[in-house]
XYZ file of C-alpha atoms in Angstrom:
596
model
C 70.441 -0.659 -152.549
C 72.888 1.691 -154.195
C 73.979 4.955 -153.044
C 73.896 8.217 -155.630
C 77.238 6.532 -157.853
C 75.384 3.595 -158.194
C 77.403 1.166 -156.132
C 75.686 -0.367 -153.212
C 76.075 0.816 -149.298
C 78.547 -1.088 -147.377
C 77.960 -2.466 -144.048
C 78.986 0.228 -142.285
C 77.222 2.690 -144.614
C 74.137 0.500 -143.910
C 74.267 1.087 -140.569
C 75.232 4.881 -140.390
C 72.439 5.190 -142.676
C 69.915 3.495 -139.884
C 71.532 5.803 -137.609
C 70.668 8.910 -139.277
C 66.957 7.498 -139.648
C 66.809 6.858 -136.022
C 67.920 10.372 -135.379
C 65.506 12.155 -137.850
C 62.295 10.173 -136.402
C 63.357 10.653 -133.238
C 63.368 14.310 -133.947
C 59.886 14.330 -136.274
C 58.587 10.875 -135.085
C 55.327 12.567 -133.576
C 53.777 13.141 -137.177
C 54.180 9.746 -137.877
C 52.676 8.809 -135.323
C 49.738 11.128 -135.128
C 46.293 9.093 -136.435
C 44.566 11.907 -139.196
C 41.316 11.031 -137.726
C 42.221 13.130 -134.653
C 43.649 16.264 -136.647
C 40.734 18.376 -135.010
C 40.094 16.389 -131.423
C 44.205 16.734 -130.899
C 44.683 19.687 -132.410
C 47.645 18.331 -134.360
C 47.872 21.546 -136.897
C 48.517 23.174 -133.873
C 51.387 21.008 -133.255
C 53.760 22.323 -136.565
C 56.104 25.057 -135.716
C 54.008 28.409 -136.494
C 56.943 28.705 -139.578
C 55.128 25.203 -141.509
C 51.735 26.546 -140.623
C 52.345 30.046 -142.392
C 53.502 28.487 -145.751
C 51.569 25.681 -145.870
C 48.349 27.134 -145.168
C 45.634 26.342 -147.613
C 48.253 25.334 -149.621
C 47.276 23.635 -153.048
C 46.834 20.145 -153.723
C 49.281 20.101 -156.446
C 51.988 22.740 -154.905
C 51.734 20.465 -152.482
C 52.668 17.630 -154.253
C 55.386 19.469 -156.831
C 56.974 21.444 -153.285
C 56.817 18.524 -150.525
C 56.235 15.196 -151.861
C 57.913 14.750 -155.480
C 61.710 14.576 -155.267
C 62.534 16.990 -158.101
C 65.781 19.324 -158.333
C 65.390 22.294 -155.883
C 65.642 24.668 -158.450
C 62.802 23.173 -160.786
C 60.333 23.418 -157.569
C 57.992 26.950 -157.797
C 56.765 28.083 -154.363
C 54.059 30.587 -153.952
C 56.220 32.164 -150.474
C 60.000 31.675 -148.993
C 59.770 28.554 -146.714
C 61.477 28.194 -143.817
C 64.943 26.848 -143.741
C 64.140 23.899 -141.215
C 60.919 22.662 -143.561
C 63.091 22.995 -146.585
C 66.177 20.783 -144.206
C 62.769 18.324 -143.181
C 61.860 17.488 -146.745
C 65.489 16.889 -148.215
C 66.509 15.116 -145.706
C 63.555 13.006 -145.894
C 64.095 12.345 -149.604
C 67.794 11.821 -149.195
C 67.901 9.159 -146.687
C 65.069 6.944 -148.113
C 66.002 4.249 -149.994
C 65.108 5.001 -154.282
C 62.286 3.405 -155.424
C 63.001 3.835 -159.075
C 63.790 0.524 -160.873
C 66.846 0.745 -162.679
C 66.573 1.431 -166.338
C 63.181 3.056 -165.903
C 63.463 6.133 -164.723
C 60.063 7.513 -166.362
C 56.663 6.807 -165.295
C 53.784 7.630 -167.395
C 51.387 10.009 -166.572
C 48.696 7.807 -164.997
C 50.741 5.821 -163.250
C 50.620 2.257 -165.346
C 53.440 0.195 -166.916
C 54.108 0.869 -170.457
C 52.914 -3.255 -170.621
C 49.021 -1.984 -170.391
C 49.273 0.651 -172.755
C 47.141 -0.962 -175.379
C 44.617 -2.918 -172.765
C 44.540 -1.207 -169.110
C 43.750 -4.662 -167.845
C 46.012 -7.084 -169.760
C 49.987 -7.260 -169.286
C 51.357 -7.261 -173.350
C 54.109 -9.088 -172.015
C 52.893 -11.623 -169.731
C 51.570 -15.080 -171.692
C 47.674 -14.879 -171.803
C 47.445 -18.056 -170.170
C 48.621 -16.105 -167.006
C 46.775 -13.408 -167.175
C 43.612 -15.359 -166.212
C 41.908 -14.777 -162.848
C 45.007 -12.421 -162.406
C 44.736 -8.866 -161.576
C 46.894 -5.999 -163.816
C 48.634 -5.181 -160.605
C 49.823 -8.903 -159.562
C 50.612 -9.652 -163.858
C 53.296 -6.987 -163.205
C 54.670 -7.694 -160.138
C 54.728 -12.198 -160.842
C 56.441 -11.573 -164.295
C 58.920 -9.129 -163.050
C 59.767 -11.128 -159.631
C 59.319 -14.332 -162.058
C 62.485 -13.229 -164.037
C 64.175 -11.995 -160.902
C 63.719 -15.851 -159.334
C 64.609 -17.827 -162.362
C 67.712 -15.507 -162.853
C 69.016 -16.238 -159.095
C 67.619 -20.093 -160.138
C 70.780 -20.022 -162.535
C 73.024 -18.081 -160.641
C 72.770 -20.909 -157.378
C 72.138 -23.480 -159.864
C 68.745 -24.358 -157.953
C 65.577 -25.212 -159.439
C 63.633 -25.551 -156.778
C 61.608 -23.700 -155.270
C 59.278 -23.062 -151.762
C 56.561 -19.772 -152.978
C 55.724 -19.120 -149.097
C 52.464 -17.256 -148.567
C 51.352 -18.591 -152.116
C 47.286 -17.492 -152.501
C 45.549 -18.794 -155.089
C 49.147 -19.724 -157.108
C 49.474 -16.477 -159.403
C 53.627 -16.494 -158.952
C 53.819 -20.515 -158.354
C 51.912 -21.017 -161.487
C 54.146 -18.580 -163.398
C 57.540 -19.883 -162.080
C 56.316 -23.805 -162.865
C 54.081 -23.512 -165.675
C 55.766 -20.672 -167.429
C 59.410 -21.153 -166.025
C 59.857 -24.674 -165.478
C 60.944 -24.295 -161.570
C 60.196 -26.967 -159.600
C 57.583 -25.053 -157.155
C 56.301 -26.056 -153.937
C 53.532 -23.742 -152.845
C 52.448 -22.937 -149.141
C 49.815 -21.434 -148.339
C 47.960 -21.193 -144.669
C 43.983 -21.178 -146.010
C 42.730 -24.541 -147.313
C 40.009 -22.870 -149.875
C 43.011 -20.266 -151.481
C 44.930 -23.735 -151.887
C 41.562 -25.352 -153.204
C 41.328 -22.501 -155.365
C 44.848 -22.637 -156.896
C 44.827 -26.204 -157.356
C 41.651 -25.170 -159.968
C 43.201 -22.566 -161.477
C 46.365 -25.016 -162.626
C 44.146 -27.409 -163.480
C 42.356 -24.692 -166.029
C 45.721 -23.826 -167.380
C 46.380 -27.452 -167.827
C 43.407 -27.732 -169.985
C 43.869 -25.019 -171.695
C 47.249 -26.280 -172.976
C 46.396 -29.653 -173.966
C 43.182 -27.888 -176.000
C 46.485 -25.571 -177.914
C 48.374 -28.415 -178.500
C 45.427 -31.017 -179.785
C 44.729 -27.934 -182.083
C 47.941 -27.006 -183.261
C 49.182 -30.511 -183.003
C 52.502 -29.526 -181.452
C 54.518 -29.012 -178.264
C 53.246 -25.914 -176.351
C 57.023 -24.566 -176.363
C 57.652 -22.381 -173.870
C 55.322 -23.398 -171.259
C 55.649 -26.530 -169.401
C 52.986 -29.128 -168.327
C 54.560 -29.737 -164.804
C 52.325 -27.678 -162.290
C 53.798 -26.634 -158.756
C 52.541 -28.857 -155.747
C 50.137 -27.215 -153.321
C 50.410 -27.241 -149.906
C 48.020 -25.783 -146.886
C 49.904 -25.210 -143.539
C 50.913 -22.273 -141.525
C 54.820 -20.625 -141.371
C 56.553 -20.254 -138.156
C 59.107 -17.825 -138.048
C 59.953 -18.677 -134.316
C 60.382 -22.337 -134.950
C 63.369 -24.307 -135.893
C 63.951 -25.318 -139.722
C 63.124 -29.027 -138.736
C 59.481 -27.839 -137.950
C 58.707 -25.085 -140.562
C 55.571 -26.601 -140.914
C 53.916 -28.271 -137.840
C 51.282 -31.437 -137.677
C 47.731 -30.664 -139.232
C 45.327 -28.200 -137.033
C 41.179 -28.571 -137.459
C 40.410 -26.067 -139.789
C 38.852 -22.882 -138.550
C 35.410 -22.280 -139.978
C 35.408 -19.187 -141.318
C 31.700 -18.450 -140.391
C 32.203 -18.627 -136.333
C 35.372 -17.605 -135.822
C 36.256 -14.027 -134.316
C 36.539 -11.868 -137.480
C 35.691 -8.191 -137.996
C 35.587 -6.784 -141.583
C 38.788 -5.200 -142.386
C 39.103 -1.952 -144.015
C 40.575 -1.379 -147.370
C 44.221 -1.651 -147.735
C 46.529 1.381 -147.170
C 48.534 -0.106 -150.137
C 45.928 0.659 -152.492
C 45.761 4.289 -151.712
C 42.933 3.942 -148.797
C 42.168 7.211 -146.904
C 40.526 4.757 -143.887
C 42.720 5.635 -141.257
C 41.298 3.856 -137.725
C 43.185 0.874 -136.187
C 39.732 -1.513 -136.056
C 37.463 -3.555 -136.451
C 40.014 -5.714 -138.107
C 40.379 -9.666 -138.690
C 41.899 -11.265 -136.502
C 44.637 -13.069 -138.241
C 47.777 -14.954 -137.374
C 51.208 -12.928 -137.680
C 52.581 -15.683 -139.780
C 49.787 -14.870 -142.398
C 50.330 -13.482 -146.140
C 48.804 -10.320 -146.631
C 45.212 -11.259 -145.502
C 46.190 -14.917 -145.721
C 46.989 -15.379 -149.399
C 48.804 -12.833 -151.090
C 46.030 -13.380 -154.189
C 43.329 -14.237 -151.572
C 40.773 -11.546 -153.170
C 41.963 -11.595 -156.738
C 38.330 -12.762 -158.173
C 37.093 -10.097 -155.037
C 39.009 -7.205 -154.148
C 42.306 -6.058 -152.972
C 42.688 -6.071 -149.095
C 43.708 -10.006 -149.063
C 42.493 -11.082 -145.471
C 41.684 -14.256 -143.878
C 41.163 -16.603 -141.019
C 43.680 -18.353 -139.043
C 45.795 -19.393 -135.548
C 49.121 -17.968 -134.114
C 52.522 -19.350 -136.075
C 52.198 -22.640 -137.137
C 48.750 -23.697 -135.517
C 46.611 -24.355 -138.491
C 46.405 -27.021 -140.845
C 49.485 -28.252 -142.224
C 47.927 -30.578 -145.110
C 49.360 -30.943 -149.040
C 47.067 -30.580 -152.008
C 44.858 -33.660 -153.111
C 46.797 -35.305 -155.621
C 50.288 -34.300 -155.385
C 53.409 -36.315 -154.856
C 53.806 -37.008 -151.149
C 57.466 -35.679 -151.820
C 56.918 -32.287 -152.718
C 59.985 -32.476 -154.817
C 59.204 -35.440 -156.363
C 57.343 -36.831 -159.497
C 55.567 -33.769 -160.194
C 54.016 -33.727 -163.607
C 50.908 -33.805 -164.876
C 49.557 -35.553 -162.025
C 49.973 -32.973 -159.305
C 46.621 -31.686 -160.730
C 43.810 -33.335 -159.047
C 40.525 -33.956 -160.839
C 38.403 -33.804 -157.755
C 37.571 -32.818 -154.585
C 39.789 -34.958 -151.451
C 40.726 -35.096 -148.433
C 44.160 -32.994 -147.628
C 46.425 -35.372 -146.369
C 49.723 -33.839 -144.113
C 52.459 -31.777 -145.700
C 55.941 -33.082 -145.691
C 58.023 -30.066 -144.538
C 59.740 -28.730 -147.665
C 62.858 -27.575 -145.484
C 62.986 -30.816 -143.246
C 65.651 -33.012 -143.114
C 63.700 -35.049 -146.361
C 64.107 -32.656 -148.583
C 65.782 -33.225 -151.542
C 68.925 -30.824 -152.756
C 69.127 -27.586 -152.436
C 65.924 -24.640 -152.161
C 65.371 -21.257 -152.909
C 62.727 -19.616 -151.033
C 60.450 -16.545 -152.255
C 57.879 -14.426 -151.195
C 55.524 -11.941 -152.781
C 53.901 -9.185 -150.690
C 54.518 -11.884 -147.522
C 52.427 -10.112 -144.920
C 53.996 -9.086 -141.534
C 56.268 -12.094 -139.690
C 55.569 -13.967 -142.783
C 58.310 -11.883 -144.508
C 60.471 -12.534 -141.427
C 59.804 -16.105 -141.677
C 61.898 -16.194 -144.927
C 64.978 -14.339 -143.578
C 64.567 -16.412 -140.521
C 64.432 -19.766 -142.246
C 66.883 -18.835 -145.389
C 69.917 -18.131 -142.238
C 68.899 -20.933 -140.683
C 68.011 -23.956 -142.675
C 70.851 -25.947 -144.721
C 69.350 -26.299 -147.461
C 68.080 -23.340 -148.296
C 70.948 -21.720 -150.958
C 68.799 -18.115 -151.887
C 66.063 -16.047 -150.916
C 63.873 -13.173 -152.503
C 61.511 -11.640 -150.250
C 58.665 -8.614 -151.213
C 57.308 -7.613 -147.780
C 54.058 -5.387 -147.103
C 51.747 -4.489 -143.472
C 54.324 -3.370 -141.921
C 52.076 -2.856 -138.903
C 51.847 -6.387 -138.137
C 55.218 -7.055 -137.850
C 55.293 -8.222 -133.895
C 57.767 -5.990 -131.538
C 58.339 -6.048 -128.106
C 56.966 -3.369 -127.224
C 53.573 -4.838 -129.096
C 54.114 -8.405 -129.225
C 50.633 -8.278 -130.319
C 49.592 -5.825 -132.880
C 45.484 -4.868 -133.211
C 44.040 -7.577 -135.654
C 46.262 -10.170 -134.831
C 45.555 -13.188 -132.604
C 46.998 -13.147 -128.947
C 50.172 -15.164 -129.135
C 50.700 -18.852 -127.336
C 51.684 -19.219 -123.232
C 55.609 -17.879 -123.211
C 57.906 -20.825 -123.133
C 61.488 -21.694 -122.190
C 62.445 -19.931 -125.018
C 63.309 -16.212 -125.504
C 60.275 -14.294 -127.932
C 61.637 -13.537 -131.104
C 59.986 -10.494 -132.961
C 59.345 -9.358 -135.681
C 61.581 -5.759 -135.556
C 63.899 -5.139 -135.519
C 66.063 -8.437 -136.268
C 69.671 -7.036 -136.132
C 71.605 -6.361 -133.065
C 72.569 -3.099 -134.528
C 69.617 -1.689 -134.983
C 68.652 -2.808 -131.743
C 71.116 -1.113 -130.046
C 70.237 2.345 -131.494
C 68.474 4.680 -129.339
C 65.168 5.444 -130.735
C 64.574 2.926 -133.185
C 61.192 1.677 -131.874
C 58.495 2.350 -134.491
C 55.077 2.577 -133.192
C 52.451 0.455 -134.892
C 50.713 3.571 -136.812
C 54.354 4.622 -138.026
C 54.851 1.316 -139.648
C 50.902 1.440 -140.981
C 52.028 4.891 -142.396
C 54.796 3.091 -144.165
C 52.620 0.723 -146.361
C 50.534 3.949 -147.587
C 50.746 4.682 -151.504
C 53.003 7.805 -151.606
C 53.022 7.960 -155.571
C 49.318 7.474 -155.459
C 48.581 9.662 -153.516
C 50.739 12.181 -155.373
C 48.446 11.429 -158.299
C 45.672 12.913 -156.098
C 46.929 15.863 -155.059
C 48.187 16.686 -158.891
C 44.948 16.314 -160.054
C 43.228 17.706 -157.185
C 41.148 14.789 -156.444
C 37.710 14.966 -154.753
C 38.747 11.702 -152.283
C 41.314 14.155 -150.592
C 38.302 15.434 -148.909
C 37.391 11.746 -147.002
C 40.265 12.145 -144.281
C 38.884 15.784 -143.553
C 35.485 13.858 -143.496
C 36.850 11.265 -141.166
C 38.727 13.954 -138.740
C 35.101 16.322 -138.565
C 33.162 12.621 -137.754
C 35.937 11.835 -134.847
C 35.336 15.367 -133.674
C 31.518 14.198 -133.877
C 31.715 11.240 -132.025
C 33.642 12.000 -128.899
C 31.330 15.535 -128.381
C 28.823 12.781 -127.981
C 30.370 9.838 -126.077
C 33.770 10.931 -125.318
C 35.032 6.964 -124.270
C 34.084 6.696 -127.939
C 38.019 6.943 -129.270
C 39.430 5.555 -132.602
C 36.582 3.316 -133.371
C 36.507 1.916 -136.763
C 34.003 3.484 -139.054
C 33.976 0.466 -141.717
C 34.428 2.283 -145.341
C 31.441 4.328 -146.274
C 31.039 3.599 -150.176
C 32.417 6.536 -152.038
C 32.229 8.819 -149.098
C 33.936 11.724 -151.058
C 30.547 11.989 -153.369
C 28.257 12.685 -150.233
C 27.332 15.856 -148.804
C 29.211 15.717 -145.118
C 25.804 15.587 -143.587
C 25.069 11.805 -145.340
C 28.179 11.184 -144.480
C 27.747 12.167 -140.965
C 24.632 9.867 -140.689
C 25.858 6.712 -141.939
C 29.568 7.074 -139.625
C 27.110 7.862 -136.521
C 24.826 5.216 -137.241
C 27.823 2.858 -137.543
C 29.149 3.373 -133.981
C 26.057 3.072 -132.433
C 25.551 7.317 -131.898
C 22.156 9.136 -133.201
C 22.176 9.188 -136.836
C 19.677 12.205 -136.280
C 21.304 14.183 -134.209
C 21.719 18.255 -135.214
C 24.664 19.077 -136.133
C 26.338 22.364 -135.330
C 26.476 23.898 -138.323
C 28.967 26.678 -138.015
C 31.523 24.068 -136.194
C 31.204 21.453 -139.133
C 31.354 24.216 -141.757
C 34.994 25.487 -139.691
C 36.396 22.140 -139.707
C 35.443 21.124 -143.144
C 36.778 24.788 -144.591
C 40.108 23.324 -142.886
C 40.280 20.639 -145.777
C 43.548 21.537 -146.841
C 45.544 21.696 -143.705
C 43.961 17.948 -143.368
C 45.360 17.204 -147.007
C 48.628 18.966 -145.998
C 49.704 17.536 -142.373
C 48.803 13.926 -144.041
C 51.391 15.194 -146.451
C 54.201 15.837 -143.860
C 53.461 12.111 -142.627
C 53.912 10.447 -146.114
C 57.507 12.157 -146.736
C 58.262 9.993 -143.402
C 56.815 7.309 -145.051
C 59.538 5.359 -146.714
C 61.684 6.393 -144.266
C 59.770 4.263 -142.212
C 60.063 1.510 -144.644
C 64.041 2.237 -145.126
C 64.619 1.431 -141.725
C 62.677 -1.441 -141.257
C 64.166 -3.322 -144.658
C 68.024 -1.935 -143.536
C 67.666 -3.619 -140.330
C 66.767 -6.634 -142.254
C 69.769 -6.491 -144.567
C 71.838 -5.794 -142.052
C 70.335 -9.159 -139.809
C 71.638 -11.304 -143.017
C 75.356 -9.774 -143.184
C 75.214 -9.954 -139.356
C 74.334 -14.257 -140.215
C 76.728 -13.400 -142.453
C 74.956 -13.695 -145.759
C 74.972 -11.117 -148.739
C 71.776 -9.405 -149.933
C 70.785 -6.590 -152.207
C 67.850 -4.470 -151.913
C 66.454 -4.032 -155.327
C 63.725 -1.680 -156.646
C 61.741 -3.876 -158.794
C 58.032 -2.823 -159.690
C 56.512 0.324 -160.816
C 55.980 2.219 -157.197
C 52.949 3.956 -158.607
C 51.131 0.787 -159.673
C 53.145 -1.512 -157.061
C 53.870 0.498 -153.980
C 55.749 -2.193 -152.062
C 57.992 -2.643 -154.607
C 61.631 -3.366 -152.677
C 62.501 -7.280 -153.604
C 65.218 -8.298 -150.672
C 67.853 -10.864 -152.435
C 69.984 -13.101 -150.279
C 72.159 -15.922 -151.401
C 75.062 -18.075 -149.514
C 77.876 -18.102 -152.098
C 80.123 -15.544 -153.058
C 77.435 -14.009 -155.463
C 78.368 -10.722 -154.745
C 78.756 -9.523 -158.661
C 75.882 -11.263 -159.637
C 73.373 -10.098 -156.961
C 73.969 -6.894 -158.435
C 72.599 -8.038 -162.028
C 69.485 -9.291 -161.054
C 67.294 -6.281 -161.905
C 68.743 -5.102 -165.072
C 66.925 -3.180 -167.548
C 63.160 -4.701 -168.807
């Protein structure tokens, strides 16, 4: 990550940098931490110095946007009234000390928010081979052809072809870097029926090629028939290298085990703001267990599964019981089998040299990498795109809600999941609460888009807030419960809406309603829309500190790493690849993410 000249931070810049964070959360931390749904039940308006309330007031959706949440030059913003000097200090400091999230080279983004790649087909990536665009969503085309390039570039830098895709799905990246890069790609993923699912999908492509060639009668060119080799087993992040993957565990069936339905993700711009019913789902796991779990469903990615490594460890039917070995052609099984166990990929058998990556590896899972890359031999170089924040494990919440209650303590000492450096464990105030890291994995550019064009879902966390207020006038020990996603909730009158949350959590759908109390709370809309606001601009200060203290971890290993924006942060919000390599790479970590 570079600072304003374009050079990156030092070390010690690094770390003065997570030192100012610290300071400024420790200072504001208590909007970050504040859940929307209680806006009216904990009167957190009411909270703001009376100077923020005055100006902000019924303020517009899309002043609000231009004046608080879009980092323009101060003299290009318009406000209606004269803030007050320590709002004003709030919001530039806010913008200053997060990390950019501007890829370099591509400084514009277009008005609604898309690559310039789907300009001529909203749904299909003009630069991404049609052959990978199939099952693939226009969100995940982006981000596996740009972190595609970024992995086959640091391929040539270490002079390492292969590769371990940790937290694979159903294979969108593996399939690109093997297929369309001709890596060498091991895939690990910790559901069987994403792996099942993959394995079909490169068997499609496979088809599909041998159909162009019979009918062209000639090589395919730049795509190659050797497939990456599947493999179904859970990630540690606490374990040694020598037992990255552990012996096979019975597979969990998915219809008795303890799983709630999730709500939709904050990634994708989600005004659900209540910390359950969730899944309950290993640490270790990708985002929902798969990065590409719902590709053919829908985004929020979640599955079942067991604490670290306890789940099956098995490789794909068909594949080389190497996973570096002999992989051609017949990695791609033409029927259903038996998983047999997975050699571990960073065990003492493996073959050269490995570069690990992950896409959108959900909380520990991303840790996993860092942990593994510093810590195995072999591994030479690492690229690592982390997301749900909130389940990253801490001491203070060695458990986070959703995620399966860890094993018996043992001899050894709990690693967590944050903060990983000694430095930022040292610094007074660095703890971040579980909803200030779910905060952090919010949509801030999306949610700009709303406010600039004043849309009608602004209204659902207002909605939300007057239902709480609801609820706990009726069964006060009814606190935080989660109200699964009403469909399209902004499009009902409050009074359906009101009837389907109460109904929900068990309450009176037919209860009267006070009707000058709802009206009042619902006429406070845009304070709702603005305190939200204030929490956002902590956002990816949030996120800054959490990805500094991991850079800082590797230098402390003594590794080098760059922080690089990579995807479009309105289309990919999570968009912050981490690269770490070995050798002296220092120059050419720095090219990595040149222009597209």
């Amino acid at each position: 990550m570079a600072r304003l000249s374009g050079q990156p931070l030092s070390l010690e810049e690094q770390k003065q940098l997570a030192v100012n964070i610290t300071h400024v959360l420790s200072l504001y931390g208590s909007i970050v931490d504040s859940y929307i749904i209680e806006f009216f039940t904990d009167n957190l308006w009411g909270k703001l110095p009376y100077s923020w309330q005055a100006v902000l007031t019924d303020l517009p959706s899309p002043q609000l946007a231009a004046a608080l949440l879009e980092k323009g030059k101060p003299e290009e913003v318009c406000y209606s009234v004269v803030w007050p000097l320590s709002l004003l200090a709030f919001k530039a400091t806010a913008h200053t000390l997060a990390f950019s999230r501007t890829p370099r080279g591509r400084g514009g983004t277009p008005a609604n928010g898309r690559p310039e790649e789907f300009r001529e087909n909203r749904c299909q990536s003009s630069k991404l081979n049609p052959l990978f665009r199939k099952h693939v969503k226009p969100k995940k085309q982006h981000e596996i052809r740009q972190l595609g390039k970024v992995v086959k570039k640091l391929s040539e830098i270490t002079r390492c072809d292969q590769v371990v895709d940790i937290g694979s799905g159903q294979g969108h990246l593996s399939r690109f870097l093997a297929f369309g890069l001709g890596l060498s790609v091991t895939a690990i993923e910790g559901e069987g029926r994403l792996v099942d699912m993959a394995t079909k999908f490169d068997r499609e492509l496979v088809w599909a090629l041998e159909k162009e060639q019979a009918r062209r009668a000639k090589d395919p060119g730049e795509v190659s028939l050797r497939g990456p080799s599947h493999v179904a087993g859970w990630v540690d992040p606490q374990a040694p290298w020598r037992e990255f993957l552990l012996p096979p565990w019975p597979e969990i069936d998915p219809a008795h085990s303890p799983l709630a339905e999730s709500g939709p993700s904050p990634e994708a711009g989600a005004t659900y703001d209540s910390p359950g019913p969730r899944k309950i789902i290993p640490p270790t796991a990708p985002c929902g267990s798969g990065r590409d779990g719902a590709e053919t469903d829908k985004a929020g990615e979640k599955g079942p599964g067991r604490w670290g490594c306890m789940a099956a460890a098995r490789e794909e039917q068909g594949g080389s019981p190497d996973p570096f070995r002999s992989r051609g052609r017949g990695c791609i099984p033409n029927g259903p089998h038996p998983h047999p166990t997975a050699l571990n990929p960073l065990g003492p058998l493996a073959e050269g040299r490995l570069l690990l990556t992950g896409l959108h590896a959900c909380g520990d899972l991303s840790v996993a990498l860092l942990r593994h890359f510093t810590r195995c031999p072999h591994v030479v170089a690492m690229t690592s795109v982390a997301c749900c924040y909130m389940k990253l494990t801490t001491q203070e919440e060695p458990t986070p809600p959703g995620l399966a209650a860890p094993p018996p303590s043992s001899t050894h000492r709990p690693e967590y999941g944050y903060p990983l450096s000694a430095w930022v464990a040292g610094l007074p105030g660095h703890t971040l609460s579980y909803k200030a890291r779910e905060v952090a994995c919010h949509a801030v550019e999306d949610y700009v888009l709303r406010l600039r064009n004043e849309s009608p879902v602004l209204r659902t966390h207002c909605y939300r807030a007057t239902l709480e207020m609801l609820i706990r006038a009726a069964d006060p020990a009814k606190r935080r419960l989660g109200v699964q996603t009403i469909n399209k909730a902004h499009q009902l009158a409050f009074e359906e809406y009101a009837r389907l949350g109460l109904q929900r959590v068990g309450l009176d759908p037919a209860a009267p309603l006070d009707r000058a109390c709802v009206d009042a709370m619902l006429g406070q809309q845009q304070n709702v829309v603005a305190f939200f606001s204030l929490a956002l601009l902590l956002a990816p200060l949030v996120e800054t500190l959490i990805l500094l203290d991991r850079m800082i971890y590797l230098q402390e290993q003594g590794f080098q790493c760059q922080l690089i924006p990579l995807f479009n942060p309105s289309f990919s919000p999570r968009n912050l690849v981490l690269v770490a390599a070995k050798a002296g790479l220092d120059s050419a970590l720095a090219t990595l993410a040149g222009e597209d």
